[in-house]
């Protein structure tokens, strides 16, 4: 750990998830593809920066929402308990796309401290509950040690 872009993890889901109108949910990715430092929790779906591994991290979240309408708002995000590390929220917002299933990829870079948690999230504004697709992925890795 601590070198060669570690800690690093990738987790996926093969199940849909219900997403109520205007309600942020944590994306459930319970299946680890890899987890170099056992820092991703498959029960909370959160990555926790290990002790001694503070630094700049890169995260990616891929997902989709079914039954979107062309006027509805869709926001996929990557959130953290360290808002200062992220600065502003990292998200991909979509309005005015064709109706149907909408897929998005969000990438975020954050300067994080040991113990900080990071998770993938989504909210949609269709006016009713919708399902995510069954192909979500959440991943991340340490880019460099803390520059500060």
JSON list of N, CA and C in Angstrom, two decimals, residues 34-113:
[
{"chain": "A", "resi": 34, "resn": "UNK", "atom": "N", "xyz": [-11.54, -5.26, -7.10]},
{"chain": "A", "resi": 34, "resn": "UNK", "atom": "CA", "xyz": [-10.25, -5.24, -6.39]},
{"chain": "A", "resi": 34, "resn": "UNK", "atom": "C", "xyz": [-10.35, -4.20, -5.28]},
{"chain": "A", "resi": 35, "resn": "UNK", "atom": "N", "xyz": [-9.52, -4.36, -4.27]},
{"chain": "A", "resi": 35, "resn": "UNK", "atom": "CA", "xyz": [-9.46, -3.44, -3.13]},
{"chain": "A", "resi": 35, "resn": "UNK", "atom": "C", "xyz": [-8.11, -3.64, -2.45]},
{"chain": "A", "resi": 36, "resn": "UNK", "atom": "N", "xyz": [-7.12, -2.87, -2.88]},
{"chain": "A", "resi": 36, "resn": "UNK", "atom": "CA", "xyz": [-5.73, -3.09, -2.46]},
{"chain": "A", "resi": 36, "resn": "UNK", "atom": "C", "xyz": [-5.52, -3.00, -0.96]},
{"chain": "A", "resi": 37, "resn": "UNK", "atom": "N", "xyz": [-6.29, -2.18, -0.27]},
{"chain": "A", "resi": 37, "resn": "UNK", "atom": "CA", "xyz": [-6.06, -1.95, 1.16]},
{"chain": "A", "resi": 37, "resn": "UNK", "atom": "C", "xyz": [-7.26, -2.28, 2.02]},
{"chain": "A", "resi": 38, "resn": "UNK", "atom": "N", "xyz": [-8.21, -3.01, 1.48]},
{"chain": "A", "resi": 38, "resn": "UNK", "atom": "CA", "xyz": [-9.45, -3.32, 2.21]},
{"chain": "A", "resi": 38, "resn": "UNK", "atom": "C", "xyz": [-10.09, -2.05, 2.77]},
{"chain": "A", "resi": 39, "resn": "UNK", "atom": "N", "xyz": [-10.12, -1.00, 1.96]},
{"chain": "A", "resi": 39, "resn": "UNK", "atom": "CA", "xyz": [-10.63, 0.31, 2.39]},
{"chain": "A", "resi": 39, "resn": "UNK", "atom": "C", "xyz": [-12.04, 0.58, 1.90]},
{"chain": "A", "resi": 40, "resn": "UNK", "atom": "N", "xyz": [-12.58, -0.28, 1.02]},
{"chain": "A", "resi": 40, "resn": "UNK", "atom": "CA", "xyz": [-13.95, -0.13, 0.55]},
{"chain": "A", "resi": 40, "resn": "UNK", "atom": "C", "xyz": [-14.85, -1.08, 1.34]},
{"chain": "A", "resi": 41, "resn": "UNK", "atom": "N", "xyz": [-15.94, -0.53, 1.89]},
{"chain": "A", "resi": 41, "resn": "UNK", "atom": "CA", "xyz": [-16.86, -1.32, 2.72]},
{"chain": "A", "resi": 41, "resn": "UNK", "atom": "C", "xyz": [-18.05, -1.76, 1.87]},
{"chain": "A", "resi": 42, "resn": "UNK", "atom": "N", "xyz": [-18.19, -3.05, 1.66]},
{"chain": "A", "resi": 42, "resn": "UNK", "atom": "CA", "xyz": [-19.26, -3.59, 0.80]},
{"chain": "A", "resi": 42, "resn": "UNK", "atom": "C", "xyz": [-20.62, -3.59, 1.49]},
{"chain": "A", "resi": 43, "resn": "UNK", "atom": "N", "xyz": [-20.69, -3.15, 2.74]},
{"chain": "A", "resi": 43, "resn": "UNK", "atom": "CA", "xyz": [-22.00, -3.04, 3.40]},
{"chain": "A", "resi": 43, "resn": "UNK", "atom": "C", "xyz": [-22.50, -1.60, 3.45]},
{"chain": "A", "resi": 44, "resn": "UNK", "atom": "N", "xyz": [-21.58, -0.62, 3.50]},
{"chain": "A", "resi": 44, "resn": "UNK", "atom": "CA", "xyz": [-21.98, 0.79, 3.50]},
{"chain": "A", "resi": 44, "resn": "UNK", "atom": "C", "xyz": [-21.76, 1.43, 2.13]},
{"chain": "A", "resi": 45, "resn": "UNK", "atom": "N", "xyz": [-20.98, 0.76, 1.26]},
{"chain": "A", "resi": 45, "resn": "UNK", "atom": "CA", "xyz": [-20.66, 1.22, -0.10]},
{"chain": "A", "resi": 45, "resn": "UNK", "atom": "C", "xyz": [-19.82, 2.49, -0.07]},
{"chain": "A", "resi": 46, "resn": "UNK", "atom": "N", "xyz": [-18.97, 2.60, 0.96]},
{"chain": "A", "resi": 46, "resn": "UNK", "atom": "CA", "xyz": [-18.12, 3.77, 1.12]},
{"chain": "A", "resi": 46, "resn": "UNK", "atom": "C", "xyz": [-16.65, 3.36, 1.15]},
{"chain": "A", "resi": 47, "resn": "UNK", "atom": "N", "xyz": [-15.80, 4.22, 0.59]},
{"chain": "A", "resi": 47, "resn": "UNK", "atom": "CA", "xyz": [-14.36, 4.08, 0.65]},
{"chain": "A", "resi": 47, "resn": "UNK", "atom": "C", "xyz": [-13.88, 4.97, 1.79]},
{"chain": "A", "resi": 48, "resn": "UNK", "atom": "N", "xyz": [-13.01, 4.44, 2.66]},
{"chain": "A", "resi": 48, "resn": "UNK", "atom": "CA", "xyz": [-12.43, 5.21, 3.76]},
{"chain": "A", "resi": 48, "resn": "UNK", "atom": "C", "xyz": [-10.92, 5.28, 3.56]},
{"chain": "A", "resi": 49, "resn": "UNK", "atom": "N", "xyz": [-10.38, 6.49, 3.55]},
{"chain": "A", "resi": 49, "resn": "UNK", "atom": "CA", "xyz": [-8.94, 6.68, 3.38]},
{"chain": "A", "resi": 49, "resn": "UNK", "atom": "C", "xyz": [-8.22, 6.05, 4.58]},
{"chain": "A", "resi": 50, "resn": "UNK", "atom": "N", "xyz": [-7.33, 5.08, 4.32]},
{"chain": "A", "resi": 50, "resn": "UNK", "atom": "CA", "xyz": [-6.62, 4.43, 5.42]},
{"chain": "A", "resi": 50, "resn": "UNK", "atom": "C", "xyz": [-5.65, 5.37, 6.15]},
{"chain": "A", "resi": 51, "resn": "UNK", "atom": "N", "xyz": [-5.34, 5.03, 7.39]},
{"chain": "A", "resi": 51, "resn": "UNK", "atom": "CA", "xyz": [-4.36, 5.79, 8.18]},
{"chain": "A", "resi": 51, "resn": "UNK", "atom": "C", "xyz": [-3.03, 5.80, 7.42]},
{"chain": "A", "resi": 52, "resn": "UNK", "atom": "N", "xyz": [-2.41, 6.97, 7.32]},
{"chain": "A", "resi": 52, "resn": "UNK", "atom": "CA", "xyz": [-1.13, 7.12, 6.63]},
{"chain": "A", "resi": 52, "resn": "UNK", "atom": "C", "xyz": [-1.24, 7.24, 5.13]},
{"chain": "A", "resi": 53, "resn": "UNK", "atom": "N", "xyz": [-2.46, 7.26, 4.59]},
{"chain": "A", "resi": 53, "resn": "UNK", "atom": "CA", "xyz": [-2.65, 7.31, 3.14]},
{"chain": "A", "resi": 53, "resn": "UNK", "atom": "C", "xyz": [-3.36, 8.57, 2.67]},
{"chain": "A", "resi": 54, "resn": "UNK", "atom": "N", "xyz": [-3.26, 9.67, 3.44]},
{"chain": "A", "resi": 54, "resn": "UNK", "atom": "CA", "xyz": [-3.84, 10.92, 2.99]},
{"chain": "A", "resi": 54, "resn": "UNK", "atom": "C", "xyz": [-3.18, 11.32, 1.67]},
{"chain": "A", "resi": 55, "resn": "UNK", "atom": "N", "xyz": [-3.92, 12.07, 0.86]},
{"chain": "A", "resi": 55, "resn": "UNK", "atom": "CA", "xyz": [-3.36, 12.51, -0.41]},
{"chain": "A", "resi": 55, "resn": "UNK", "atom": "C", "xyz": [-4.45, 12.88, -1.39]},
{"chain": "A", "resi": 56, "resn": "UNK", "atom": "N", "xyz": [-4.06, 13.01, -2.64]},
{"chain": "A", "resi": 56, "resn": "UNK", "atom": "CA", "xyz": [-4.99, 13.36, -3.72]},
{"chain": "A", "resi": 56, "resn": "UNK", "atom": "C", "xyz": [-5.48, 12.08, -4.37]},
{"chain": "A", "resi": 57, "resn": "UNK", "atom": "N", "xyz": [-6.81, 11.94, -4.43]},
{"chain": "A", "resi": 57, "resn": "UNK", "atom": "CA", "xyz": [-7.45, 10.74, -4.97]},
{"chain": "A", "resi": 57, "resn": "UNK", "atom": "C", "xyz": [-8.28, 11.09, -6.19]},
{"chain": "A", "resi": 58, "resn": "UNK", "atom": "N", "xyz": [-8.44, 10.10, -7.07]},
{"chain": "A", "resi": 58, "resn": "UNK", "atom": "CA", "xyz": [-9.30, 10.21, -8.24]},
{"chain": "A", "resi": 58, "resn": "UNK", "atom": "C", "xyz": [-10.40, 9.16, -8.08]},
{"chain": "A", "resi": 59, "resn": "UNK", "atom": "N", "xyz": [-11.66, 9.58, -8.28]},
{"chain": "A", "resi": 59, "resn": "UNK", "atom": "CA", "xyz": [-12.80, 8.68, -8.17]},
{"chain": "A", "resi": 59, "resn": "UNK", "atom": "C", "xyz": [-13.64, 8.74, -9.44]},
{"chain": "A", "resi": 60, "resn": "UNK", "atom": "N", "xyz": [-14.29, 7.62, -9.75]},
{"chain": "A", "resi": 60, "resn": "UNK", "atom": "CA", "xyz": [-15.17, 7.55, -10.91]},
{"chain": "A", "resi": 60, "resn": "UNK", "atom": "C", "xyz": [-16.44, 6.77, -10.53]},
{"chain": "A", "resi": 61, "resn": "UNK", "atom": "N", "xyz": [-17.56, 7.22, -11.06]},
{"chain": "A", "resi": 61, "resn": "UNK", "atom": "CA", "xyz": [-18.86, 6.59, -10.80]},
{"chain": "A", "resi": 61, "resn": "UNK", "atom": "C", "xyz": [-19.60, 6.51, -12.14]},
{"chain": "A", "resi": 62, "resn": "UNK", "atom": "N", "xyz": [-20.01, 5.32, -12.52]},
{"chain": "A", "resi": 62, "resn": "UNK", "atom": "CA", "xyz": [-20.77, 5.10, -13.75]},
{"chain": "A", "resi": 62, "resn": "UNK", "atom": "C", "xyz": [-22.11, 4.49, -13.37]},
{"chain": "A", "resi": 63, "resn": "UNK", "atom": "N", "xyz": [-23.19, 5.02, -13.97]},
{"chain": "A", "resi": 63, "resn": "UNK", "atom": "CA", "xyz": [-24.51, 4.49, -13.65]},
{"chain": "A", "resi": 63, "resn": "UNK", "atom": "C", "xyz": [-25.53, 5.03, -14.64]},
{"chain": "A", "resi": 64, "resn": "UNK", "atom": "N", "xyz": [-26.75, 4.57, -14.50]},
{"chain": "A", "resi": 64, "resn": "UNK", "atom": "CA", "xyz": [-27.85, 5.05, -15.34]},
{"chain": "A", "resi": 64, "resn": "UNK", "atom": "C", "xyz": [-29.15, 5.03, -14.56]},
{"chain": "A", "resi": 65, "resn": "UNK", "atom": "N", "xyz": [-30.11, 5.80, -15.04]},
{"chain": "A", "resi": 65, "resn": "UNK", "atom": "CA", "xyz": [-31.47, 5.83, -14.48]},
{"chain": "A", "resi": 65, "resn": "UNK", "atom": "C", "xyz": [-32.44, 5.52, -15.61]},
{"chain": "A", "resi": 66, "resn": "UNK", "atom": "N", "xyz": [-33.39, 4.65, -15.33]},
{"chain": "A", "resi": 66, "resn": "UNK", "atom": "CA", "xyz": [-34.38, 4.27, -16.33]},
{"chain": "A", "resi": 66, "resn": "UNK", "atom": "C", "xyz": [-35.56, 5.24, -16.33]},
{"chain": "A", "resi": 67, "resn": "UNK", "atom": "N", "xyz": [-36.30, 5.26, -17.42]},
{"chain": "A", "resi": 67, "resn": "UNK", "atom": "CA", "xyz": [-37.56, 6.01, -17.55]},
{"chain": "A", "resi": 67, "resn": "UNK", "atom": "C", "xyz": [-37.42, 7.51, -17.31]},
{"chain": "A", "resi": 68, "resn": "UNK", "atom": "N", "xyz": [-36.30, 8.09, -17.73]},
{"chain": "A", "resi": 68, "resn": "UNK", "atom": "CA", "xyz": [-36.13, 9.54, -17.61]},
{"chain": "A", "resi": 68, "resn": "UNK", "atom": "C", "xyz": [-36.97, 10.23, -18.67]},
{"chain": "A", "resi": 69, "resn": "UNK", "atom": "N", "xyz": [-37.38, 11.45, -18.36]},
{"chain": "A", "resi": 69, "resn": "UNK", "atom": "CA", "xyz": [-38.10, 12.27, -19.32]},
{"chain": "A", "resi": 69, "resn": "UNK", "atom": "C", "xyz": [-37.19, 13.40, -19.76]},
{"chain": "A", "resi": 70, "resn": "UNK", "atom": "N", "xyz": [-37.51, 14.00, -20.89]},
{"chain": "A", "resi": 70, "resn": "UNK", "atom": "CA", "xyz": [-36.61, 15.00, -21.46]},
{"chain": "A", "resi": 70, "resn": "UNK", "atom": "C", "xyz": [-36.52, 16.27, -20.63]},
{"chain": "A", "resi": 71, "resn": "UNK", "atom": "N", "xyz": [-37.45, 16.50, -19.74]},
{"chain": "A", "resi": 71, "resn": "UNK", "atom": "CA", "xyz": [-37.41, 17.73, -18.92]},
{"chain": "A", "resi": 71, "resn": "UNK", "atom": "C", "xyz": [-36.95, 17.48, -17.49]},
{"chain": "A", "resi": 72, "resn": "UNK", "atom": "N", "xyz": [-36.64, 16.23, -17.15]},
{"chain": "A", "resi": 72, "resn": "UNK", "atom": "CA", "xyz": [-36.28, 15.90, -15.77]},
{"chain": "A", "resi": 72, "resn": "UNK", "atom": "C", "xyz": [-34.79, 16.13, -15.50]},
{"chain": "A", "resi": 73, "resn": "UNK", "atom": "N", "xyz": [-34.49, 16.49, -14.25]},
{"chain": "A", "resi": 73, "resn": "UNK", "atom": "CA", "xyz": [-33.10, 16.67, -13.84]},
{"chain": "A", "resi": 73, "resn": "UNK", "atom": "C", "xyz": [-32.55, 15.34, -13.30]},
{"chain": "A", "resi": 74, "resn": "UNK", "atom": "N", "xyz": [-31.31, 15.06, -13.65]},
{"chain": "A", "resi": 74, "resn": "UNK", "atom": "CA", "xyz": [-30.62, 13.86, -13.20]},
{"chain": "A", "resi": 74, "resn": "UNK", "atom": "C", "xyz": [-29.23, 14.27, -12.74]},
{"chain": "A", "resi": 75, "resn": "UNK", "atom": "N", "xyz": [-28.86, 13.94, -11.51]},
{"chain": "A", "resi": 75, "resn": "UNK", "atom": "CA", "xyz": [-27.53, 14.28, -11.00]},
{"chain": "A", "resi": 75, "resn": "UNK", "atom": "C", "xyz": [-26.89, 13.03, -10.41]},
{"chain": "A", "resi": 76, "resn": "UNK", "atom": "N", "xyz": [-25.76, 12.63, -10.99]},
{"chain": "A", "resi": 76, "resn": "UNK", "atom": "CA", "xyz": [-24.92, 11.58, -10.41]},
{"chain": "A", "resi": 76, "resn": "UNK", "atom": "C", "xyz": [-23.80, 12.30, -9.70]},
{"chain": "A", "resi": 77, "resn": "UNK", "atom": "N", "xyz": [-23.42, 11.85, -8.53]},
{"chain": "A", "resi": 77, "resn": "UNK", "atom": "CA", "xyz": [-22.40, 12.55, -7.79]},
{"chain": "A", "resi": 77, "resn": "UNK", "atom": "C", "xyz": [-21.44, 11.62, -7.08]},
{"chain": "A", "resi": 78, "resn": "UNK", "atom": "N", "xyz": [-20.37, 12.21, -6.59]},
{"chain": "A", "resi": 78, "resn": "UNK", "atom": "CA", "xyz": [-19.41, 11.56, -5.71]},
{"chain": "A", "resi": 78, "resn": "UNK", "atom": "C", "xyz": [-19.32, 12.46, -4.50]},
{"chain": "A", "resi": 79, "resn": "UNK", "atom": "N", "xyz": [-19.69, 11.92, -3.35]},
{"chain": "A", "resi": 79, "resn": "UNK", "atom": "CA", "xyz": [-19.80, 12.72, -2.13]},
{"chain": "A", "resi": 79, "resn": "UNK", "atom": "C", "xyz": [-18.77, 12.29, -1.09]},
{"chain": "A", "resi": 80, "resn": "UNK", "atom": "N", "xyz": [-18.56, 13.15, -0.09]},
{"chain": "A", "resi": 80, "resn": "UNK", "atom": "CA", "xyz": [-17.60, 12.86, 0.97]},
{"chain": "A", "resi": 80, "resn": "UNK", "atom": "C", "xyz": [-18.01, 13.57, 2.25]},
{"chain": "A", "resi": 81, "resn": "UNK", "atom": "N", "xyz": [-17.57, 13.02, 3.38]},
{"chain": "A", "resi": 81, "resn": "UNK", "atom": "CA", "xyz": [-17.75, 13.74, 4.64]},
{"chain": "A", "resi": 81, "resn": "UNK", "atom": "C", "xyz": [-16.73, 14.87, 4.76]},
{"chain": "A", "resi": 82, "resn": "UNK", "atom": "N", "xyz": [-15.79, 14.99, 3.81]},
{"chain": "A", "resi": 82, "resn": "UNK", "atom": "CA", "xyz": [-14.80, 16.07, 3.79]},
{"chain": "A", "resi": 82, "resn": "UNK", "atom": "C", "xyz": [-15.14, 17.01, 2.63]},
{"chain": "A", "resi": 83, "resn": "UNK", "atom": "N", "xyz": [-16.11, 17.89, 2.86]},
{"chain": "A", "resi": 83, "resn": "UNK", "atom": "CA", "xyz": [-16.54, 18.81, 1.81]},
{"chain": "A", "resi": 83, "resn": "UNK", "atom": "C", "xyz": [-15.40, 19.71, 1.35]},
{"chain": "A", "resi": 84, "resn": "UNK", "atom": "N", "xyz": [-14.51, 20.08, 2.26]},
{"chain": "A", "resi": 84, "resn": "UNK", "atom": "CA", "xyz": [-13.38, 20.95, 1.89]},
{"chain": "A", "resi": 84, "resn": "UNK", "atom": "C", "xyz": [-12.44, 20.24, 0.93]},
{"chain": "A", "resi": 85, "resn": "UNK", "atom": "N", "xyz": [-12.31, 18.92, 1.09]},
{"chain": "A", "resi": 85, "resn": "UNK", "atom": "CA", "xyz": [-11.44, 18.16, 0.19]},
{"chain": "A", "resi": 85, "resn": "UNK", "atom": "C", "xyz": [-11.93, 18.16, -1.24]},
{"chain": "A", "resi": 86, "resn": "UNK", "atom": "N", "xyz": [-13.25, 18.22, -1.39]},
{"chain": "A", "resi": 86, "resn": "UNK", "atom": "CA", "xyz": [-13.84, 18.22, -2.73]},
{"chain": "A", "resi": 86, "resn": "UNK", "atom": "C", "xyz": [-14.07, 19.61, -3.26]},
{"chain": "A", "resi": 87, "resn": "UNK", "atom": "N", "xyz": [-14.05, 20.61, -2.39]},
{"chain": "A", "resi": 87, "resn": "UNK", "atom": "CA", "xyz": [-14.43, 21.94, -2.83]},
{"chain": "A", "resi": 87, "resn": "UNK", "atom": "C", "xyz": [-15.92, 21.92, -3.09]},
{"chain": "A", "resi": 88, "resn": "UNK", "atom": "N", "xyz": [-16.34, 22.18, -4.31]},
{"chain": "A", "resi": 88, "resn": "UNK", "atom": "CA", "xyz": [-17.75, 22.10, -4.67]},
{"chain": "A", "resi": 88, "resn": "UNK", "atom": "C", "xyz": [-18.12, 20.65, -4.94]},
{"chain": "A", "resi": 89, "resn": "UNK", "atom": "N", "xyz": [-19.42, 20.35, -4.91]},
{"chain": "A", "resi": 89, "resn": "UNK", "atom": "CA", "xyz": [-19.86, 18.98, -5.17]},
{"chain": "A", "resi": 89, "resn": "UNK", "atom": "C", "xyz": [-19.48, 18.56, -6.58]},
{"chain": "A", "resi": 90, "resn": "UNK", "atom": "N", "xyz": [-19.13, 17.32, -6.73]},
{"chain": "A", "resi": 90, "resn": "UNK", "atom": "CA", "xyz": [-18.74, 16.79, -8.02]},
{"chain": "A", "resi": 90, "resn": "UNK", "atom": "C", "xyz": [-19.91, 16.01, -8.59]},
{"chain": "A", "resi": 91, "resn": "UNK", "atom": "N", "xyz": [-20.45, 16.46, -9.71]},
{"chain": "A", "resi": 91, "resn": "UNK", "atom": "CA", "xyz": [-21.62, 15.79, -10.26]},
{"chain": "A", "resi": 91, "resn": "UNK", "atom": "C", "xyz": [-21.74, 16.03, -11.75]},
{"chain": "A", "resi": 92, "resn": "UNK", "atom": "N", "xyz": [-22.57, 15.21, -12.38]},
{"chain": "A", "resi": 92, "resn": "UNK", "atom": "CA", "xyz": [-22.93, 15.40, -13.79]},
{"chain": "A", "resi": 92, "resn": "UNK", "atom": "C", "xyz": [-24.43, 15.62, -13.82]},
{"chain": "A", "resi": 93, "resn": "UNK", "atom": "N", "xyz": [-24.86, 16.79, -14.28]},
{"chain": "A", "resi": 93, "resn": "UNK", "atom": "CA", "xyz": [-26.28, 17.12, -14.34]},
{"chain": "A", "resi": 93, "resn": "UNK", "atom": "C", "xyz": [-26.75, 17.05, -15.78]},
{"chain": "A", "resi": 94, "resn": "UNK", "atom": "N", "xyz": [-27.95, 16.49, -15.97]},
{"chain": "A", "resi": 94, "resn": "UNK", "atom": "CA", "xyz": [-28.49, 16.35, -17.32]},
{"chain": "A", "resi": 94, "resn": "UNK", "atom": "C", "xyz": [-29.92, 16.85, -17.36]},
{"chain": "A", "resi": 95, "resn": "UNK", "atom": "N", "xyz": [-30.19, 17.73, -18.28]},
{"chain": "A", "resi": 95, "resn": "UNK", "atom": "CA", "xyz": [-31.55, 18.13, -18.59]},
{"chain": "A", "resi": 95, "resn": "UNK", "atom": "C", "xyz": [-31.64, 18.26, -20.10]},
{"chain": "A", "resi": 96, "resn": "UNK", "atom": "N", "xyz": [-32.81, 18.00, -20.64]},
{"chain": "A", "resi": 96, "resn": "UNK", "atom": "CA", "xyz": [-33.02, 18.20, -22.06]},
{"chain": "A", "resi": 96, "resn": "UNK", "atom": "C", "xyz": [-32.52, 17.06, -22.93]},
{"chain": "A", "resi": 97, "resn": "UNK", "atom": "N", "xyz": [-32.23, 15.90, -22.36]},
{"chain": "A", "resi": 97, "resn": "UNK", "atom": "CA", "xyz": [-31.82, 14.75, -23.16]},
{"chain": "A", "resi": 97, "resn": "UNK", "atom": "C", "xyz": [-33.06, 14.00, -23.60]},
{"chain": "A", "resi": 98, "resn": "UNK", "atom": "N", "xyz": [-32.91, 13.07, -24.52]},
{"chain": "A", "resi": 98, "resn": "UNK", "atom": "CA", "xyz": [-34.04, 12.28, -25.00]},
{"chain": "A", "resi": 98, "resn": "UNK", "atom": "C", "xyz": [-34.60, 11.41, -23.88]},
{"chain": "A", "resi": 99, "resn": "UNK", "atom": "N", "xyz": [-35.89, 11.14, -23.92]},
{"chain": "A", "resi": 99, "resn": "UNK", "atom": "CA", "xyz": [-36.51, 10.28, -22.92]},
{"chain": "A", "resi": 99, "resn": "UNK", "atom": "C", "xyz": [-35.97, 8.87, -23.02]},
{"chain": "A", "resi": 100, "resn": "UNK", "atom": "N", "xyz": [-35.99, 8.14, -21.89]},
{"chain": "A", "resi": 100, "resn": "UNK", "atom": "CA", "xyz": [-35.49, 6.77, -21.85]},
{"chain": "A", "resi": 100, "resn": "UNK", "atom": "C", "xyz": [-34.46, 6.62, -20.75]},
{"chain": "A", "resi": 101, "resn": "UNK", "atom": "N", "xyz": [-33.59, 5.64, -20.89]},
{"chain": "A", "resi": 101, "resn": "UNK", "atom": "CA", "xyz": [-32.53, 5.42, -19.91]},
{"chain": "A", "resi": 101, "resn": "UNK", "atom": "C", "xyz": [-31.38, 6.39, -20.16]},
{"chain": "A", "resi": 102, "resn": "UNK", "atom": "N", "xyz": [-30.94, 7.06, -19.10]},
{"chain": "A", "resi": 102, "resn": "UNK", "atom": "CA", "xyz": [-29.85, 8.03, -19.20]},
{"chain": "A", "resi": 102, "resn": "UNK", "atom": "C", "xyz": [-28.65, 7.48, -18.45]},
{"chain": "A", "resi": 103, "resn": "UNK", "atom": "N", "xyz": [-27.50, 7.41, -19.12]},
{"chain": "A", "resi": 103, "resn": "UNK", "atom": "CA", "xyz": [-26.25, 6.93, -18.52]},
{"chain": "A", "resi": 103, "resn": "UNK", "atom": "C", "xyz": [-25.30, 8.10, -18.35]},
{"chain": "A", "resi": 104, "resn": "UNK", "atom": "N", "xyz": [-24.55, 8.09, -17.27]},
{"chain": "A", "resi": 104, "resn": "UNK", "atom": "CA", "xyz": [-23.57, 9.15, -17.02]},
{"chain": "A", "resi": 104, "resn": "UNK", "atom": "C", "xyz": [-22.33, 8.57, -16.34]},
{"chain": "A", "resi": 105, "resn": "UNK", "atom": "N", "xyz": [-21.21, 9.28, -16.52]},
{"chain": "A", "resi": 105, "resn": "UNK", "atom": "CA", "xyz": [-19.96, 8.97, -15.84]},
{"chain": "A", "resi": 105, "resn": "UNK", "atom": "C", "xyz": [-19.52, 10.25, -15.14]},
{"chain": "A", "resi": 106, "resn": "UNK", "atom": "N", "xyz": [-19.19, 10.14, -13.86]},
{"chain": "A", "resi": 106, "resn": "UNK", "atom": "CA", "xyz": [-18.72, 11.28, -13.09]},
{"chain": "A", "resi": 106, "resn": "UNK", "atom": "C", "xyz": [-17.31, 10.96, -12.59]},
{"chain": "A", "resi": 107, "resn": "UNK", "atom": "N", "xyz": [-16.41, 11.94, -12.69]},
{"chain": "A", "resi": 107, "resn": "UNK", "atom": "CA", "xyz": [-15.06, 11.79, -12.17]},
{"chain": "A", "resi": 107, "resn": "UNK", "atom": "C", "xyz": [-14.80, 12.94, -11.22]},
{"chain": "A", "resi": 108, "resn": "UNK", "atom": "N", "xyz": [-14.14, 12.66, -10.10]},
{"chain": "A", "resi": 108, "resn": "UNK", "atom": "CA", "xyz": [-13.81, 13.70, -9.13]},
{"chain": "A", "resi": 108, "resn": "UNK", "atom": "C", "xyz": [-12.39, 13.51, -8.64]},
{"chain": "A", "resi": 109, "resn": "UNK", "atom": "N", "xyz": [-11.72, 14.62, -8.35]},
{"chain": "A", "resi": 109, "resn": "UNK", "atom": "CA", "xyz": [-10.39, 14.62, -7.76]},
{"chain": "A", "resi": 109, "resn": "UNK", "atom": "C", "xyz": [-10.51, 15.34, -6.42]},
{"chain": "A", "resi": 110, "resn": "UNK", "atom": "N", "xyz": [-9.93, 14.73, -5.37]},
{"chain": "A", "resi": 110, "resn": "UNK", "atom": "CA", "xyz": [-10.08, 15.32, -4.04]},
{"chain": "A", "resi": 110, "resn": "UNK", "atom": "C", "xyz": [-8.83, 15.12, -3.21]},
{"chain": "A", "resi": 111, "resn": "UNK", "atom": "N", "xyz": [-8.48, 16.13, -2.41]},
{"chain": "A", "resi": 111, "resn": "UNK", "atom": "CA", "xyz": [-7.41, 16.03, -1.45]},
{"chain": "A", "resi": 111, "resn": "UNK", "atom": "C", "xyz": [-8.03, 15.57, -0.13]},
{"chain": "A", "resi": 112, "resn": "UNK", "atom": "N", "xyz": [-7.72, 14.35, 0.29]},
{"chain": "A", "resi": 112, "resn": "UNK", "atom": "CA", "xyz": [-8.40, 13.74, 1.43]},
{"chain": "A", "resi": 112, "resn": "UNK", "atom": "C", "xyz": [-7.44, 13.40, 2.56]},
{"chain": "A", "resi": 113, "resn": "UNK", "atom": "N", "xyz": [-8.00, 13.36, 3.76]},
{"chain": "A", "resi": 113, "resn": "UNK", "atom": "CA", "xyz": [-7.25, 12.99, 4.97]},
{"chain": "A", "resi": 113, "resn": "UNK", "atom": "C", "xyz": [-7.60, 11.57, 5.37]}
]
